[in-house]
Coordinates of C-alpha atoms and ligand atoms in Angstrom, one line a residue:
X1 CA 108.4 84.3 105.3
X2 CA 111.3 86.9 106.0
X3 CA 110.5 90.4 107.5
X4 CA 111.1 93.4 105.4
X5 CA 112.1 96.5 107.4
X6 CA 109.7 97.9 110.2
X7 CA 109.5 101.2 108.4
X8 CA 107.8 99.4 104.7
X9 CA 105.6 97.0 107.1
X10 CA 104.2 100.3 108.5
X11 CA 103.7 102.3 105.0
X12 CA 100.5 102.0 103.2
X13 CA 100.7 101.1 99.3
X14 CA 101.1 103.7 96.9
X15 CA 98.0 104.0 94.7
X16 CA 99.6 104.4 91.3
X17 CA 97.4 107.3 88.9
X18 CA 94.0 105.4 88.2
X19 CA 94.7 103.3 84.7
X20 CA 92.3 103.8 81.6
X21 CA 93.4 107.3 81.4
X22 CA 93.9 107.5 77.7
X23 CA 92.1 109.1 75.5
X24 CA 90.4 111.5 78.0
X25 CA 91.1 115.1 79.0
X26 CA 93.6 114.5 81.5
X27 CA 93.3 117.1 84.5
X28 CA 94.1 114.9 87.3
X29 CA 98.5 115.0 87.5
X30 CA 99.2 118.1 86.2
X31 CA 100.7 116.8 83.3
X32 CA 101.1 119.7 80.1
X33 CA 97.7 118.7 77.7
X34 CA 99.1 120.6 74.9
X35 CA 102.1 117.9 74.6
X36 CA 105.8 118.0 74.4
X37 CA 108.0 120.4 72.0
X38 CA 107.8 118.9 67.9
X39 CA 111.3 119.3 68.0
X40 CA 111.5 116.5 71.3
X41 CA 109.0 114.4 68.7
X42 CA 111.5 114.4 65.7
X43 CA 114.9 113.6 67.9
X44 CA 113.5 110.9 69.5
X45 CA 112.3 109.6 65.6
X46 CA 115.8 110.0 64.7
X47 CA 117.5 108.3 67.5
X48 CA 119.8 106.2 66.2
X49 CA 120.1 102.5 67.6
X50 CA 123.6 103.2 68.9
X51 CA 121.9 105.4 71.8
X52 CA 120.0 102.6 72.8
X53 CA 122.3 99.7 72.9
X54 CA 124.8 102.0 74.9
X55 CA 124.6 103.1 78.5
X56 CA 123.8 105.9 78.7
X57 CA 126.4 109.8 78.9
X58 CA 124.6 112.2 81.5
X59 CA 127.7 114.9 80.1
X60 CA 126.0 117.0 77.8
X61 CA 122.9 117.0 79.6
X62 CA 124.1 117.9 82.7
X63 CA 126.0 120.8 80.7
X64 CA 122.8 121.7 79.3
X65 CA 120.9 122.2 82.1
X66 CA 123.8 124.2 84.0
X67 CA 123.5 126.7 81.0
X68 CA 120.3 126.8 81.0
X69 CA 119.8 127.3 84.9
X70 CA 122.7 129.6 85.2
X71 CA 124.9 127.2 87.4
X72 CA 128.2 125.6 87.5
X73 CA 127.9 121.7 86.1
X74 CA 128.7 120.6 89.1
X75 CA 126.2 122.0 91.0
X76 CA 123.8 119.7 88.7
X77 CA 122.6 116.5 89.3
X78 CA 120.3 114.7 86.4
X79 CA 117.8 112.4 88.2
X80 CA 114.8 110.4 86.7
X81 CA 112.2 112.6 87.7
X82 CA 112.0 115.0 90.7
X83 CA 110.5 112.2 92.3
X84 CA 114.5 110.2 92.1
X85 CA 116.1 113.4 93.8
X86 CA 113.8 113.0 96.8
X87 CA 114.4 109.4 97.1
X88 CA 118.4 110.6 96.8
X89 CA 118.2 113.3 99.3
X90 CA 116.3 111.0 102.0
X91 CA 118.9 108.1 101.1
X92 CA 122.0 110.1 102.1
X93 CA 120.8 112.5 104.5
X94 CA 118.0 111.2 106.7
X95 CA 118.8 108.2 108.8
X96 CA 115.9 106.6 111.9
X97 CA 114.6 108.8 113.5
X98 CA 115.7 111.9 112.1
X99 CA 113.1 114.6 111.7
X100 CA 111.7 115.7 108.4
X101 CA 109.4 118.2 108.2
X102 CA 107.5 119.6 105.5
X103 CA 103.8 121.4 105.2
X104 CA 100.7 119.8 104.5
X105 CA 98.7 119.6 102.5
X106 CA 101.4 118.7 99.7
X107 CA 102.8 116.3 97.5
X108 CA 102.4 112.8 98.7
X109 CA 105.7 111.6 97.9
X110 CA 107.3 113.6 100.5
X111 CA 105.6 111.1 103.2
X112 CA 106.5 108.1 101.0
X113 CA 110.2 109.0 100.8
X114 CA 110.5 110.1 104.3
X115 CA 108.5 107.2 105.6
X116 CA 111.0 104.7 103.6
X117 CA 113.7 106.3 105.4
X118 CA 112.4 105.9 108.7
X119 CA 112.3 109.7 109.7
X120 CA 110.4 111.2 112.6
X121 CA 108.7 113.1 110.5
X122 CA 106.7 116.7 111.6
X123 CA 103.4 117.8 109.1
X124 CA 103.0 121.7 109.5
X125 CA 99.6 122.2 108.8
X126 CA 98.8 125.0 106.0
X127 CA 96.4 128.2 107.8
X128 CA 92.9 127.9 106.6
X129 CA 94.0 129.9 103.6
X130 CA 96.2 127.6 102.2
X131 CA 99.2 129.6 102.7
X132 CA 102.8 128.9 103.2
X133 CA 102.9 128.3 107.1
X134 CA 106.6 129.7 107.7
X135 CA 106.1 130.2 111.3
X136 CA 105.5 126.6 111.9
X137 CA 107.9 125.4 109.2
X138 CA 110.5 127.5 110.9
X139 CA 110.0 126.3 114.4
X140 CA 109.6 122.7 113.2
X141 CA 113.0 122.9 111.5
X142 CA 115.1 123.1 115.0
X143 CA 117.1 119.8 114.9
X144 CA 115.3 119.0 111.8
X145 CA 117.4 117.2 108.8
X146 CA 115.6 118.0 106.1
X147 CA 112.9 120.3 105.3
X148 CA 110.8 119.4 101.8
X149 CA 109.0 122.7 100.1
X150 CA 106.7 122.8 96.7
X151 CA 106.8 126.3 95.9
X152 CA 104.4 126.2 93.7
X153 CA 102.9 123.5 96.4
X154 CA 100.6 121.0 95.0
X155 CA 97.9 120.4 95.6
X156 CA 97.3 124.3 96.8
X157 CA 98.9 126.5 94.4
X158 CA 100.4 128.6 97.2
X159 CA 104.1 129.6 96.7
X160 CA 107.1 130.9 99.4
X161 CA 108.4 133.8 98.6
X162 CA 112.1 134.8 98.4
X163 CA 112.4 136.5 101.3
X164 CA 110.5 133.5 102.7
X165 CA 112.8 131.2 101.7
X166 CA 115.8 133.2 102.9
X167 CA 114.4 132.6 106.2
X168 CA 114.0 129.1 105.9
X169 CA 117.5 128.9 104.8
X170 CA 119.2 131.1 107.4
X171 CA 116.8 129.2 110.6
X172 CA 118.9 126.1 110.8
X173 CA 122.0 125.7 108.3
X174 CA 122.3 121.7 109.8
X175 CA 119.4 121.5 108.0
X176 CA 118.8 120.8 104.0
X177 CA 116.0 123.0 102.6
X178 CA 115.0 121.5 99.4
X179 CA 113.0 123.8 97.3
X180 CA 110.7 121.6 94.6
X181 CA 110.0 124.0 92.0
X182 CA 108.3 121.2 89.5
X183 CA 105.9 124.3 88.9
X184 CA 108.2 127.0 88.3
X185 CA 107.5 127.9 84.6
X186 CA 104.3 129.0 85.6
X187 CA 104.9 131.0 88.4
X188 CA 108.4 132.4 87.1
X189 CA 110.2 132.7 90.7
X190 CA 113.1 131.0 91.9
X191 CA 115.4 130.4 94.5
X192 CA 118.2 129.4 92.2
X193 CA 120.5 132.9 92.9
X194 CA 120.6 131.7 96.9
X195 CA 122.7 128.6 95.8
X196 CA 125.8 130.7 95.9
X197 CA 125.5 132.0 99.1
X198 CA 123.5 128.7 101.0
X199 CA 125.1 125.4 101.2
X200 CA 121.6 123.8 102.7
X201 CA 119.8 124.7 99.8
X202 CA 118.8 122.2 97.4
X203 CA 116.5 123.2 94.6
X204 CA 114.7 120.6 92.1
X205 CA 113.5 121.0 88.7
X206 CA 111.6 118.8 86.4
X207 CA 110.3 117.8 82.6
X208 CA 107.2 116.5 83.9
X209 CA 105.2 119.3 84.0
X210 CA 105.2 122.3 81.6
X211 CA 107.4 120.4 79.3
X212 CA 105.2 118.0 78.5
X213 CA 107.5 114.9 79.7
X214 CA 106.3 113.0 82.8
X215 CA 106.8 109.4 80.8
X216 CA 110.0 110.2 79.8
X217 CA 110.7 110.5 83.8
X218 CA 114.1 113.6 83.8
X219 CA 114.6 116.1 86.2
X220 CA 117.2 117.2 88.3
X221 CA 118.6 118.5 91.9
X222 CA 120.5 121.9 92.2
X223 CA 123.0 122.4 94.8
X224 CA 126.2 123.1 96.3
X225 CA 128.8 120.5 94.8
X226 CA 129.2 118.2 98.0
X227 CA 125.4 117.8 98.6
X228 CA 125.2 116.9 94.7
X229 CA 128.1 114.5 94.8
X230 CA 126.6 113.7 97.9
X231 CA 123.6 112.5 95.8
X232 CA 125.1 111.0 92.8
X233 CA 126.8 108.6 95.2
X234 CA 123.5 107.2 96.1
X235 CA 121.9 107.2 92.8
X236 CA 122.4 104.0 90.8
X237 CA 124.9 105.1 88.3
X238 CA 122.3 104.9 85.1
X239 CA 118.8 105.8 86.7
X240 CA 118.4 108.5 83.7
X241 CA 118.0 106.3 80.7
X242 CA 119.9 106.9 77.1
X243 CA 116.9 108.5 75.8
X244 CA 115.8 110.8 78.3
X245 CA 119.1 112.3 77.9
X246 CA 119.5 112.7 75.0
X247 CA 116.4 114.6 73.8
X248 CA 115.9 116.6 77.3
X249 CA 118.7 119.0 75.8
X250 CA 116.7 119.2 73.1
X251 CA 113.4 120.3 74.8
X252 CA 115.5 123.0 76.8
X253 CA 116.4 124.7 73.4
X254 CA 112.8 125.1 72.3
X255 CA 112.0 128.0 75.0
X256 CA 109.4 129.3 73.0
X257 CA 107.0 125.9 73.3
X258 CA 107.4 125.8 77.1
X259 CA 106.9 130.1 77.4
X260 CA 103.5 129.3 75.2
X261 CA 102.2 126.6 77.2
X262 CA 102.9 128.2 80.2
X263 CA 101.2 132.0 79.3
X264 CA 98.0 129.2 77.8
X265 CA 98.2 127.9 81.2
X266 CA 98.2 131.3 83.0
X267 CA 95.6 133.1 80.9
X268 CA 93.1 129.9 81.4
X269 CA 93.8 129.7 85.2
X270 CA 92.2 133.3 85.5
X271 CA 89.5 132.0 83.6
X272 CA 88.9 128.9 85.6
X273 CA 88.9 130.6 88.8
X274 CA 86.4 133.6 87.8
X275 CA 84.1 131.2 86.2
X276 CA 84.1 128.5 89.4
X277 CA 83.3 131.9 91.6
X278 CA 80.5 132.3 89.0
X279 CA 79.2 129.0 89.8
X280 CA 79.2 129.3 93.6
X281 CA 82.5 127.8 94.1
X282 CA 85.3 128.8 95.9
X283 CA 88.8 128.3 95.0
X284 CA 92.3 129.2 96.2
X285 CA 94.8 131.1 94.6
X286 CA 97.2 129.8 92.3
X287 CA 100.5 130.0 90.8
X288 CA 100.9 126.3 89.2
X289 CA 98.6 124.2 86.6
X290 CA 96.0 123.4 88.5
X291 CA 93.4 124.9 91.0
X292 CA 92.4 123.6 94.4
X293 CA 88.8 124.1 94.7
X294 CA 85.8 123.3 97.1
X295 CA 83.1 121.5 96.2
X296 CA 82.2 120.2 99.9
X297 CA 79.9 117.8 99.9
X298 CA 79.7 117.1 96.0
X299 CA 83.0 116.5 95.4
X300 CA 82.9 113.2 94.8
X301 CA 80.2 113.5 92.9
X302 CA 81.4 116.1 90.4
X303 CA 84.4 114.1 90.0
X304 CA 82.5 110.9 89.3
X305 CA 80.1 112.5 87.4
X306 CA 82.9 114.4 85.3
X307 CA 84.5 111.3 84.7
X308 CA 81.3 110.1 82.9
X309 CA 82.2 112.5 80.7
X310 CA 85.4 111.9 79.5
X311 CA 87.0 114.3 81.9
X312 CA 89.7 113.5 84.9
X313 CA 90.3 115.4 87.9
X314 CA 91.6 114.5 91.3
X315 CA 89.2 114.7 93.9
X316 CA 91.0 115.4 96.9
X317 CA 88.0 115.4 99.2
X318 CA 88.4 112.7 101.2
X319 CA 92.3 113.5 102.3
X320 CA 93.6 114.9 105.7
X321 CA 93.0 119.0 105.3
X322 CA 91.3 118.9 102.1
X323 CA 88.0 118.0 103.1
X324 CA 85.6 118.5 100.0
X325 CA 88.3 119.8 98.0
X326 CA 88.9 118.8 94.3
X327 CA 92.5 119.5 91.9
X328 CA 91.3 120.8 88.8
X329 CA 94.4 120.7 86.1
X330 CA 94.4 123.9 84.2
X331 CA 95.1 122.9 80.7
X332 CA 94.8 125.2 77.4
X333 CA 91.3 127.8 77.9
X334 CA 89.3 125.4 75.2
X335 CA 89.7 122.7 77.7
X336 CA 89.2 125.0 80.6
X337 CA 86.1 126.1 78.9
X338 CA 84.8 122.4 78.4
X339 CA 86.0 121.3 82.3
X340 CA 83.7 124.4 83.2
X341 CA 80.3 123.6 81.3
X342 CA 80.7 119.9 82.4
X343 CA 81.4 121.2 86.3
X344 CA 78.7 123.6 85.8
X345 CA 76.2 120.7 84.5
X346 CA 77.0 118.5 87.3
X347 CA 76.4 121.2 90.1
X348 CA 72.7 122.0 88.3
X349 CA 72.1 117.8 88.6
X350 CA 73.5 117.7 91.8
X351 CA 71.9 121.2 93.7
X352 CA 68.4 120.5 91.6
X353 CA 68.3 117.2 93.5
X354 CA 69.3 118.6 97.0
X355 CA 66.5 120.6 96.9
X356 CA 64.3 118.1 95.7
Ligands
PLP1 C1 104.5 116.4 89.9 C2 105.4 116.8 90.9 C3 106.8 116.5 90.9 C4 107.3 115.8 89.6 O1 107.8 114.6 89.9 P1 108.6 113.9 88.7 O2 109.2 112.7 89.4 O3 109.6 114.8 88.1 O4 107.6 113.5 87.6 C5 107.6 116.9 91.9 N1 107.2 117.6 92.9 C6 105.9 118.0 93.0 C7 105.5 118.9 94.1 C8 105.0 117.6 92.0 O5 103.7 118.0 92.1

């Protein structure tokens, strides 16, 4: 049989999200559980079979987006999902052996991309609070190719701030510092503004999250013009399909669904996390959709037992610096408030039997 390439013999599988989803309160990827804007709904109803049978035009999309980041088009890059730009940015700017270095814990597909690529890569552990670790981050960047930073970072919730991420940028200008803010809507930071006067930063955006689209799979990359032309070169020339772009101008119009989800979001976060200290559990803080909390020695448990009841979460407790730990998605307070009673009858089944 022929030999694929040393660096995918040495990967382990992706575990695609858990099928048999439907149906249940989803509160394991972070997707929005209110839904997508009714304005998204009714264009892609009246999509006229000429989109589809045509290859898809990323120009008024791309013009979209740069007016509603603030950027010049060409600084814009449309990519299906946040998830393609990462694939892009390893692709053209991280050959064997390079280093990439990024913090963990944080979004798996970080490793995945960089792994593919056949980087050296360099994991900067979090401190025990879950904070940004700059000071490693920064010292792991010398001779470094690309450094990859959720701010919001899943799964923590823990953010960089500007001033952090001026740092970051300044510390090694040979190296890219890409800036995922798939989270941003509900923390309501960015490092967009640095774009004009840092050529090594690359920020992404995404649908997936507060605007309710991870199936349609849109996002893009932000940065100087070369890096993005950079990326297009890489990307297979119709990776966004005809009717992601079309309707993803029309769910940037409707700011007001995306401003209610996220203030839903925020208010029921507070919530969660007063109620869990209630119940005996800590958690960290937050500025995404979802909270990191510790279950220890439950954690499976809850989750399993949680699923019983029609209820998904990711339980994180058996992962590399998130021992015991369990991603709660934070979704509108109703379903915050059912999440809590079902967390809170678990922990009464499983502490009454400890003791027992
Ligand atoms: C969910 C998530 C994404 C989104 O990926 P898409 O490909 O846009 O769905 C990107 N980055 C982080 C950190 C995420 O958690």
């Amino acid at each position: 049989m022929p030999k694929p390439r040393p660096a995918v013999v040495k990967m382990a599988p992706y575990s695609p999200p858990a099928s048999g989803r439907e149906g249940k309160l989803r509160l394991d990827f972070n997707e929005n559980t209110i839904g997508c804007s009714p304005a998204v709904m009714d264009a892609l109803r009246r999509l006229p079979a000429e989109t589809l049978a045509a290859y898809p035009e990323y120009g008024p999309l791309r013009e979209a987006l740069a007016r509603r980041l603030l950027v010049p088009p060409e600084r814009v890059l449309p990519t299906a999902g946040a998830d393609e730009a990462i694939h892009l940015l390893t692709t053209a700017f991280v050959g064997r052996g390079d280093p990439v270095v990024y913090p963990v814990p944080t979004f798996v597909m970080y490793r995945f991309w960089a792994e593919l690529a056949g980087a050296r890569i360099r994991e900067v552990p979090c401190g025990d609070d879950m904070s940004f670790p700059e000071a490693g981050v920064l010292r792991a960047m010398r001779g470094a190719k690309l450094a990859l930073i959720a701010s919001p970072n899943n799964p923590t919730g823990a953010v960089v701030s500007i001033p952090g991420v001026r740092r970051l940028l300044r510390a090694n200008p040979r190296c890219l510092v890409v800036l995922d803010e798939a989270y941003h809507e509900f923390h309501g930071e960015t490092a967009l503004p640095l774009l004009d006067r840092f050529a090594n930063l690359v920020v992404l955006r995404t649908f997936s999250k507060a605007y309710g689209l991870a199936g349609l799979r849109i996002g893009c990359a932000v940065a100087h013009p070369v890096v993005a032309a950079m990326l297009a070169k890489v990307q297979s020339p119709y990776s966004v399909n005809a009717v992601a772009a079309a309707v993803a101008p029309v769910a940037l119009a409707d700011r007001g669904h995306v401003r209610r989800c996220a203030a839903e979001v925020r208010r029921a976060r507070s919530f969660l996390r007063r109620e869990l200290a209630g119940l005996g559990i800590r958690s960290y803080p937050s500025r995404a959709n979802f909270v990191l909390a510790e279950f220890g020695p439950h954690a499976a448990a809850v989750a399993e037992g949680l699923r019983a009841e029609g209820i998904l979460v990711r339980d994180r407790s058996g992962a590399p610096w998130l021992d015991g730990c369990i991603r709660l998605g934070v979704g509108t307070r109703m379903q915050t408030a059912d999440l809590l009673g079902a967390v809170a009858e678990q922990l009464r089944r499983l502490r009454g039997s400890g003791r027992r």
